[in-house]
mmCIF file of C-alpha atoms in Angstrom:
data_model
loop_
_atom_site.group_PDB
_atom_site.id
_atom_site.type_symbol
_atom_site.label_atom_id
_atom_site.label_comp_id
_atom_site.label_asym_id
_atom_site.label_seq_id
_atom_site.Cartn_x
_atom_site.Cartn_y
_atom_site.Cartn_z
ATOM 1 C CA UNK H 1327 277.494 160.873 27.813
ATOM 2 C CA UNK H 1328 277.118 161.202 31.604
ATOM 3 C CA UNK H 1329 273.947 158.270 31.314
ATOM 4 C CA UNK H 1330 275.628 156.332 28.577
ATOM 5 C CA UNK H 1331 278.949 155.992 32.084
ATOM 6 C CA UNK H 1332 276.281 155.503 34.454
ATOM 7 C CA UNK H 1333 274.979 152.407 32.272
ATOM 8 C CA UNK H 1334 278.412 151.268 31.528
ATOM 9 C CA UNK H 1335 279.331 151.559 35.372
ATOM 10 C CA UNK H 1336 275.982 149.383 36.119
ATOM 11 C CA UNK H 1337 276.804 146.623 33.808
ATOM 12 C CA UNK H 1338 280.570 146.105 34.355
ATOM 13 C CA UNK H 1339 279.580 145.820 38.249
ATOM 14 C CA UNK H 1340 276.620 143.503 37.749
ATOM 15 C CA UNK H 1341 279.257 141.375 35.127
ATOM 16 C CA UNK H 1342 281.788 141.654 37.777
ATOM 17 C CA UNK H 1343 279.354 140.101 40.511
ATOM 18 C CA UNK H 1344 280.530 136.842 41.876
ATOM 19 C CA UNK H 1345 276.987 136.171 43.431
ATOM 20 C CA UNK H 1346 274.797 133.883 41.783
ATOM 21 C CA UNK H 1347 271.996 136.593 40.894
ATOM 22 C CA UNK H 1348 270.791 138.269 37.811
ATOM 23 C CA UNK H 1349 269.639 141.799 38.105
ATOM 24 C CA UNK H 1350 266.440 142.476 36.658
ATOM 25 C CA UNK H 1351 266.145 146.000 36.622
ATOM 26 C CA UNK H 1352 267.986 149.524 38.207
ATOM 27 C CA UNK H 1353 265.925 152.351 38.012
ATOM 28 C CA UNK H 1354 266.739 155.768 39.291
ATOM 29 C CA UNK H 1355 264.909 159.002 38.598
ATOM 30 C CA UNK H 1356 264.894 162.184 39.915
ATOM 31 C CA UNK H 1357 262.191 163.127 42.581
ATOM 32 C CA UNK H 1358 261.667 166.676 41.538
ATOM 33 C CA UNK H 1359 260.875 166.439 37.443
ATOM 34 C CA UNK H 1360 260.445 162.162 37.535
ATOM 35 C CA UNK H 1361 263.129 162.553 34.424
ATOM 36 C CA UNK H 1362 264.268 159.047 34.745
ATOM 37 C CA UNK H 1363 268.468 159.013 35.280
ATOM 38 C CA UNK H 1364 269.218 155.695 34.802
ATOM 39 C CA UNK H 1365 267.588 152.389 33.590
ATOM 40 C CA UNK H 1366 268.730 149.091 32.521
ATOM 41 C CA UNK H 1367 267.010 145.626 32.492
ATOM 42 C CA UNK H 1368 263.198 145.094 32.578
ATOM 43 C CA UNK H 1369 261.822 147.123 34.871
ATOM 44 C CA UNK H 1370 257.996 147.300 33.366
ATOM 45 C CA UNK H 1371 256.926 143.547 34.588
ATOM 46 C CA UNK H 1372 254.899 143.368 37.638
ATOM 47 C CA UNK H 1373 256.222 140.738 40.132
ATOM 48 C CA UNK H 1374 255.905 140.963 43.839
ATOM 49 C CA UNK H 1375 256.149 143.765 45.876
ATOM 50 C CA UNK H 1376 257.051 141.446 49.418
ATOM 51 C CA UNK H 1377 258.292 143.263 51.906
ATOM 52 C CA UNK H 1378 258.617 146.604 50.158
ATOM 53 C CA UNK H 1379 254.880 146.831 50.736
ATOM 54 C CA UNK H 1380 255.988 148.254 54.256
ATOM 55 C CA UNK H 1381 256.296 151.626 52.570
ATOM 56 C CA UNK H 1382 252.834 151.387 51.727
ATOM 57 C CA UNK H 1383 251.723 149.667 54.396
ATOM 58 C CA UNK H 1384 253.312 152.644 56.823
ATOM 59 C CA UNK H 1385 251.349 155.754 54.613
ATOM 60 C CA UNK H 1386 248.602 153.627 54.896
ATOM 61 C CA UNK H 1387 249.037 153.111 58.887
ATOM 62 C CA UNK H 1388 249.986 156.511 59.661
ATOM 63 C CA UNK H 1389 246.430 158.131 57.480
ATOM 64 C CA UNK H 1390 244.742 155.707 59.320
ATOM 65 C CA UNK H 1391 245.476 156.667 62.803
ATOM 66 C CA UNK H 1392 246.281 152.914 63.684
ATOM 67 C CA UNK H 1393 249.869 153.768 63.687
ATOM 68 C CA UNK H 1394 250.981 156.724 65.792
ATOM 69 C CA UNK H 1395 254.120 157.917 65.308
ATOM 70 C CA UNK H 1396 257.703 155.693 64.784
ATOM 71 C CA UNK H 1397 257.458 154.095 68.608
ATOM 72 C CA UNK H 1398 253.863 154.141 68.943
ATOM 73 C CA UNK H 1399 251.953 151.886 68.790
ATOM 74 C CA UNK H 1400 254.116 148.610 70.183
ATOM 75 C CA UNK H 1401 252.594 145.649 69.477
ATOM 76 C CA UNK H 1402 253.329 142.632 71.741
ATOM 77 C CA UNK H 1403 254.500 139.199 69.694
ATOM 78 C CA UNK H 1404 251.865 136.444 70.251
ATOM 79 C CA UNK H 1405 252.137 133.056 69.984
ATOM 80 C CA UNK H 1406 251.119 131.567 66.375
ATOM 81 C CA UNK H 1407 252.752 134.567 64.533
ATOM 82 C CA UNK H 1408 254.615 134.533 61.668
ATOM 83 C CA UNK H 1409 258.013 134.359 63.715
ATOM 84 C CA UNK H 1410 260.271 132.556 60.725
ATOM 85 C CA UNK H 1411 263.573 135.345 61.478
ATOM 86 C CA UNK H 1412 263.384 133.629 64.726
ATOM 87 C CA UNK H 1413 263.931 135.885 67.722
ATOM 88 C CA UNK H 1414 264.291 139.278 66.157
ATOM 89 C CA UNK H 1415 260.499 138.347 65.218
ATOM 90 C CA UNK H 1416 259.522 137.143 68.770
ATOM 91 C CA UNK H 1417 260.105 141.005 70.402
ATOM 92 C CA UNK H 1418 256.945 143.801 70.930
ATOM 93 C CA UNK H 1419 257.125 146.060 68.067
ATOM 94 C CA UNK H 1420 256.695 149.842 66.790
ATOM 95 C CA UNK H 1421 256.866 151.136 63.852
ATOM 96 C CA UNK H 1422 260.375 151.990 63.269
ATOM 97 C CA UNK H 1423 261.333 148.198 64.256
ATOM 98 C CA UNK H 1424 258.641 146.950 61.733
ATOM 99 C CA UNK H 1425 260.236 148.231 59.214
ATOM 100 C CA UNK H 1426 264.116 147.906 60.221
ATOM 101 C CA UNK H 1427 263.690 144.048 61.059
ATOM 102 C CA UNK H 1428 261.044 143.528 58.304
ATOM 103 C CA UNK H 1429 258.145 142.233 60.632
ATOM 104 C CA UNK H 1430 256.050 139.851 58.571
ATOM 105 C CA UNK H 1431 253.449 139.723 61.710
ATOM 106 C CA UNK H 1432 253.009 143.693 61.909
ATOM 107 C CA UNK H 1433 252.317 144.190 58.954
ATOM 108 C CA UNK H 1434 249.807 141.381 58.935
ATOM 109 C CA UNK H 1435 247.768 143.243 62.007
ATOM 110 C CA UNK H 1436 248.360 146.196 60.385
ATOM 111 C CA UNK H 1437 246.352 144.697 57.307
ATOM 112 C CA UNK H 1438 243.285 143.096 59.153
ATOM 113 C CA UNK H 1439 243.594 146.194 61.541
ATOM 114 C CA UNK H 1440 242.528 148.112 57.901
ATOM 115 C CA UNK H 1441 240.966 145.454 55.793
ATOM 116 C CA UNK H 1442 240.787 144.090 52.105
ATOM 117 C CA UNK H 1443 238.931 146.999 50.899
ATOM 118 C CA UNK H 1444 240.343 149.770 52.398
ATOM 119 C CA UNK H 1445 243.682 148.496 51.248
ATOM 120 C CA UNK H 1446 242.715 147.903 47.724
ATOM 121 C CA UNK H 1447 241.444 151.692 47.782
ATOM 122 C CA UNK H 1448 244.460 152.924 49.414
ATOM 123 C CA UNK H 1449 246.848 150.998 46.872
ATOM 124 C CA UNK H 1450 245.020 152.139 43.886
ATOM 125 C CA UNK H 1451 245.083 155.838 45.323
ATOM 126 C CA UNK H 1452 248.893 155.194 45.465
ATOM 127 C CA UNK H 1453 249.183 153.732 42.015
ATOM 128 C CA UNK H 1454 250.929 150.969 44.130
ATOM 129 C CA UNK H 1455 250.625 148.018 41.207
ATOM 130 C CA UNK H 1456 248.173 145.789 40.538
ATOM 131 C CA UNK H 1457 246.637 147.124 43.959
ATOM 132 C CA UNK H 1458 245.128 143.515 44.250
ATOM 133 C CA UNK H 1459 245.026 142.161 47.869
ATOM 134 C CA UNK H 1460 242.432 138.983 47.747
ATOM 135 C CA UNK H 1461 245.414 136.541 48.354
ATOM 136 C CA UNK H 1462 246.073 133.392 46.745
ATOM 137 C CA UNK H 1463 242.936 131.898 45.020
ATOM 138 C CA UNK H 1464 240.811 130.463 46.912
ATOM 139 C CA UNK H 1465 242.462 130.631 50.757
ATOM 140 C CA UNK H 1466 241.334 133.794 51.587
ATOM 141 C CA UNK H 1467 244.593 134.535 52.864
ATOM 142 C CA UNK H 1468 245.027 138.283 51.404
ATOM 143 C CA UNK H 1469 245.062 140.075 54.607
ATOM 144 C CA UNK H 1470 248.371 137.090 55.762
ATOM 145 C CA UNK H 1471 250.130 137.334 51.999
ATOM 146 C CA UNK H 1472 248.742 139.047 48.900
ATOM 147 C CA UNK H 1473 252.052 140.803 48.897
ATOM 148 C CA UNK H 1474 254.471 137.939 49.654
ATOM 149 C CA UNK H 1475 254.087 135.627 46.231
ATOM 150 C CA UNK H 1476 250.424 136.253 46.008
ATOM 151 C CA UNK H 1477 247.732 138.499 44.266
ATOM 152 C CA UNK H 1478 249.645 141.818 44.616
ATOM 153 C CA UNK H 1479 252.668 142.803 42.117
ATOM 154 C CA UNK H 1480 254.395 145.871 40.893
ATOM 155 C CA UNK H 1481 257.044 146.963 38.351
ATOM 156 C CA UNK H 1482 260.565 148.706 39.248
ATOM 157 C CA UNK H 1483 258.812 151.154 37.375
ATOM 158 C CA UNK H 1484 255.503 151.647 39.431
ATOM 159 C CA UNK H 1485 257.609 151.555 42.819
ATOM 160 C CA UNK H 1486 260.091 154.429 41.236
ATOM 161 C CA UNK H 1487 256.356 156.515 40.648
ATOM 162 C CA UNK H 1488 254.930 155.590 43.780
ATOM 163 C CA UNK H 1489 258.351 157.110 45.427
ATOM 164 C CA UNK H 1490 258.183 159.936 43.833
ATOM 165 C CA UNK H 1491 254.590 160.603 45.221
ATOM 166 C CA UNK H 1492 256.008 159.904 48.631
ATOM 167 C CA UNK H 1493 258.993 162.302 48.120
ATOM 168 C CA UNK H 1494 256.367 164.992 46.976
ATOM 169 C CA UNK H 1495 254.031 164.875 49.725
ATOM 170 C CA UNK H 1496 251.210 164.089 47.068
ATOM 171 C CA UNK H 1497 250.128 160.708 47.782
ATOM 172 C CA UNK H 1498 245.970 161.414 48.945
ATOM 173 C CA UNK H 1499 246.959 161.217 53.127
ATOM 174 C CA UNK H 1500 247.249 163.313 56.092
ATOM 175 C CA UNK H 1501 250.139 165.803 56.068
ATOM 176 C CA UNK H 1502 251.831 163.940 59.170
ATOM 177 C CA UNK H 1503 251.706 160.743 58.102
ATOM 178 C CA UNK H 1504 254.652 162.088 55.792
ATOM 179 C CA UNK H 1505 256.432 163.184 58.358
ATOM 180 C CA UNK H 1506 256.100 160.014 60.711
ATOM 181 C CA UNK H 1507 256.837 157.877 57.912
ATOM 182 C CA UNK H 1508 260.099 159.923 56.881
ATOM 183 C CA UNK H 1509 261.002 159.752 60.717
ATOM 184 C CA UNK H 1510 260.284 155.283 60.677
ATOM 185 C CA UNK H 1511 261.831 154.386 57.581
ATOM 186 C CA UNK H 1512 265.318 153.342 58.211
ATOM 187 C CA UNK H 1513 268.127 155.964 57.212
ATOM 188 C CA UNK H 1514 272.124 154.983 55.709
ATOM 189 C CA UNK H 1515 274.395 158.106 55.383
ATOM 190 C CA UNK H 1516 277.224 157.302 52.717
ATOM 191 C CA UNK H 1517 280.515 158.474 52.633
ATOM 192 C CA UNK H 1518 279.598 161.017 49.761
ATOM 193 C CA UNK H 1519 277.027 162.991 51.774
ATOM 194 C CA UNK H 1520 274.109 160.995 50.510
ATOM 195 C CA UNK H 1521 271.453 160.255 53.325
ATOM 196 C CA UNK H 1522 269.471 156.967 51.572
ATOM 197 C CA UNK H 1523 266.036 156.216 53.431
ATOM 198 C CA UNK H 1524 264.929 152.429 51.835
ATOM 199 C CA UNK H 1525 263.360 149.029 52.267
ATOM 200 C CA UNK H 1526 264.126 145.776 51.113
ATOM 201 C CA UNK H 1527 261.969 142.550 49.668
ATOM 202 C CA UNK H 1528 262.407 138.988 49.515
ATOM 203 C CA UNK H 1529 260.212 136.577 48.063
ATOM 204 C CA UNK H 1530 259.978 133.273 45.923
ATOM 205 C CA UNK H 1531 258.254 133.417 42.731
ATOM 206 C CA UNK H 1532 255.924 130.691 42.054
ATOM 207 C CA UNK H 1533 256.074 127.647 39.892
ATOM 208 C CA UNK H 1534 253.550 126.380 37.433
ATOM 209 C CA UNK H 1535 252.176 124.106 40.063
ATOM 210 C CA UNK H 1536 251.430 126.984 42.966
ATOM 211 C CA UNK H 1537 254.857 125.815 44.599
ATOM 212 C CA UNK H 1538 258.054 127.885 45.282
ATOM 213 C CA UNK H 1539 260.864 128.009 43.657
ATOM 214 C CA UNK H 1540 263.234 128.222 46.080
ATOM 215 C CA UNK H 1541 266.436 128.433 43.916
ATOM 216 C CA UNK H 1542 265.377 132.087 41.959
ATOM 217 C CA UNK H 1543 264.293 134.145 45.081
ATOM 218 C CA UNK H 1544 263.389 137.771 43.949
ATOM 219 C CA UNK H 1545 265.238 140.558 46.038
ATOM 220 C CA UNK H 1546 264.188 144.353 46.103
ATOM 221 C CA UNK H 1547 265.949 147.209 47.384
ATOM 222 C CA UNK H 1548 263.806 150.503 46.818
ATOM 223 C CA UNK H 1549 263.744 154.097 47.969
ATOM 224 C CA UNK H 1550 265.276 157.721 48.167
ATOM 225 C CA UNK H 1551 268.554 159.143 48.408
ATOM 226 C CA UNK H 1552 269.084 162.720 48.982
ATOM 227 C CA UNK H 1553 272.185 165.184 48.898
ATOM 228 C CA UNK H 1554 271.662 168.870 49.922
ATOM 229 C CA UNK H 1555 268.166 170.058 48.014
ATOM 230 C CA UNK H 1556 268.947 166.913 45.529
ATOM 231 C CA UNK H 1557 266.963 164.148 46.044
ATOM 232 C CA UNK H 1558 266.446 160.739 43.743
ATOM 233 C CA UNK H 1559 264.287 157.298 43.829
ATOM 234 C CA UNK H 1560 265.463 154.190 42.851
ATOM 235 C CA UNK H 1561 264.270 150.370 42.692
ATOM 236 C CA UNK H 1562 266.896 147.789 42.346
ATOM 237 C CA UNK H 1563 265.673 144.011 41.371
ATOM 238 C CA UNK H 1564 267.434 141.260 41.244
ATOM 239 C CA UNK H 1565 266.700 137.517 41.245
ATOM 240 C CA UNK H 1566 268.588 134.534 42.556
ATOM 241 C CA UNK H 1567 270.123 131.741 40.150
ATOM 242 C CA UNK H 1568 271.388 129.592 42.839
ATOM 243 C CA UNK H 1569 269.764 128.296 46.275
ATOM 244 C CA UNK H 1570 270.544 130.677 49.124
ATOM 245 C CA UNK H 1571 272.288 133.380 47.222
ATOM 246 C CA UNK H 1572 269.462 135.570 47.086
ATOM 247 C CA UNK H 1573 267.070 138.336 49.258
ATOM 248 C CA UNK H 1574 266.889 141.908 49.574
ATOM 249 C CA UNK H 1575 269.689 142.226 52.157
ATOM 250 C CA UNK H 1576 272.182 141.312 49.635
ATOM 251 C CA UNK H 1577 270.291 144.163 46.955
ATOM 252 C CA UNK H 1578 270.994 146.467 49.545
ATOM 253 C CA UNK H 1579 274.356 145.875 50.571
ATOM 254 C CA UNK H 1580 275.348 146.110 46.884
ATOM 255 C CA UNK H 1581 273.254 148.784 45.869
ATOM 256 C CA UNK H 1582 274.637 150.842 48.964
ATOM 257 C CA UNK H 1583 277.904 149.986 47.818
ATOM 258 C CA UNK H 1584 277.139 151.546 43.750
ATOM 259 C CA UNK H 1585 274.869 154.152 44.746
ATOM 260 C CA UNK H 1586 277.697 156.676 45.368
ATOM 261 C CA UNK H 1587 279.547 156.194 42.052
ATOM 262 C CA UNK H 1588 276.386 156.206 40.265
ATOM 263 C CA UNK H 1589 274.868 159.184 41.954
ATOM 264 C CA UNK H 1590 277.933 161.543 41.617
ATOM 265 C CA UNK H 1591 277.952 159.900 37.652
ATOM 266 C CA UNK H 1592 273.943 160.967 36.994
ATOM 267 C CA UNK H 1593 273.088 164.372 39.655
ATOM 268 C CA UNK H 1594 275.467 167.230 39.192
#
């Protein structure tokens, strides 16, 4: 009964949404058994990952040693960097601002900094998707992009897993990188006590000739919300139907705005 409200709460929302976007798939589970709360929509197809990858990226970063702690290190903005946010881009950044502001160029360091095999290994460690990062085919861009339209995908599904790992302290790195990464990812108390720690993605899928389709953007909003010694992972995907009405900012300000209802509707 108490799933069968949840659902019903979902849809009537989604239905209710004035925004020209579609979502794909909400998934929630719980963090301690992975008994799966809530899901509606497809949320088995691998698509990309964009700028979720930073929760990867910052496990990855934090075993490695390259990144330090959530201020450390700061990387200086150089020219020819991916700068397209304009100048919330064009500042030195750590850690903790990577991953607030979404820092294409960080996390592009950050990959050549580790390279295309030690990524691949770390990603299929995680379970993090496809774990592919050669890039489009052919460019040899997979260090600049495999996980913005390119080689590397994931389902709502795999993210919700990988999360769960996170949560758990069981993906394969150092005991502090759990800690620093907890301490960089961006928290948003709610009004019902939840504390939610996430990331958002945006990203173009690709038409039949290699081009983007800019009208049906893909937005992500995936994470963990936790309330007292309750804790749950989620991955919210949605995907534009209009020009400009998509992106992960939007997930997440809607998502932010459900999660309370929902939560108090599927954790008792």
């Amino acid at each position: 009964m108490k799933l069968a409200l949840a659902i019903l709460f979902v849809l009537t929302l989604a239905m209710s949404n004035p925004v020209h976007a579609k979502t794909i798939c909400t998934i929630v589970a719980d963090a301690a058994d992975g008994k799966v709360l809530l899901e509606t929509g497809d949320c088995k197809t691998r698509v990309t990952p964009a700028s979720t990858t930073k929760i990867a990226f910052a496990a990855m970063g934090f075993d490695s040693g390259f990144l330090k702690d959530a201020h450390s290190p700061t990387l200086p903005f150089k020219e020819g960097y991916a700068d397209w946010r304009g100048d919330v881009w064009r500042q030195p950044t750590d850690p903790a601002r990577w991953l607030k502001y979404s820092v294409v160029w960080f996390s592009q360091v950050l990959a050549h900094e580790l390279g295309e095999k030690r990524l691949e290994r770390y990603a299929s460690e995680f379970g993090f998707g496809n774990a592919d990062f050669t890039g489009d085919p052919g460019k040899s861009n997979g260090l600049d992009r495999a996980w913005i339209s390119s080689s590397l995908k994931i389902s709502p599904e795999e993210q919700v897993i990988f999360l769960r790992k996170l949560v758990n302290r069981t993906l394969p790195v150092a005991p502090d990188a759990f800690d620093k990464l907890y301490e960089s990812v961006e928290m948003t108390p709610l009004p019902n006590g939840l504390n939610v720690h996430g990331k958002t993605g945006s990203a173009f899928p690709r038409k039949a000739d290699g081009s983007f389709d800019r009208a049906r953007a893909y937005g992500w909003f995936v994470g963990w919300a936790s309330k007292g010694d309750r804790t749950i992972v989620f991955a919210r995907l949605e995907q534009s139907e209009k020009k400009g009405t998509g992106g992960g900012i939007r997930v997440r300000e809607s998502f932010l705005k459900e999660l309370p209802s929902l939560a108090d509707s599927l954790v008792r």
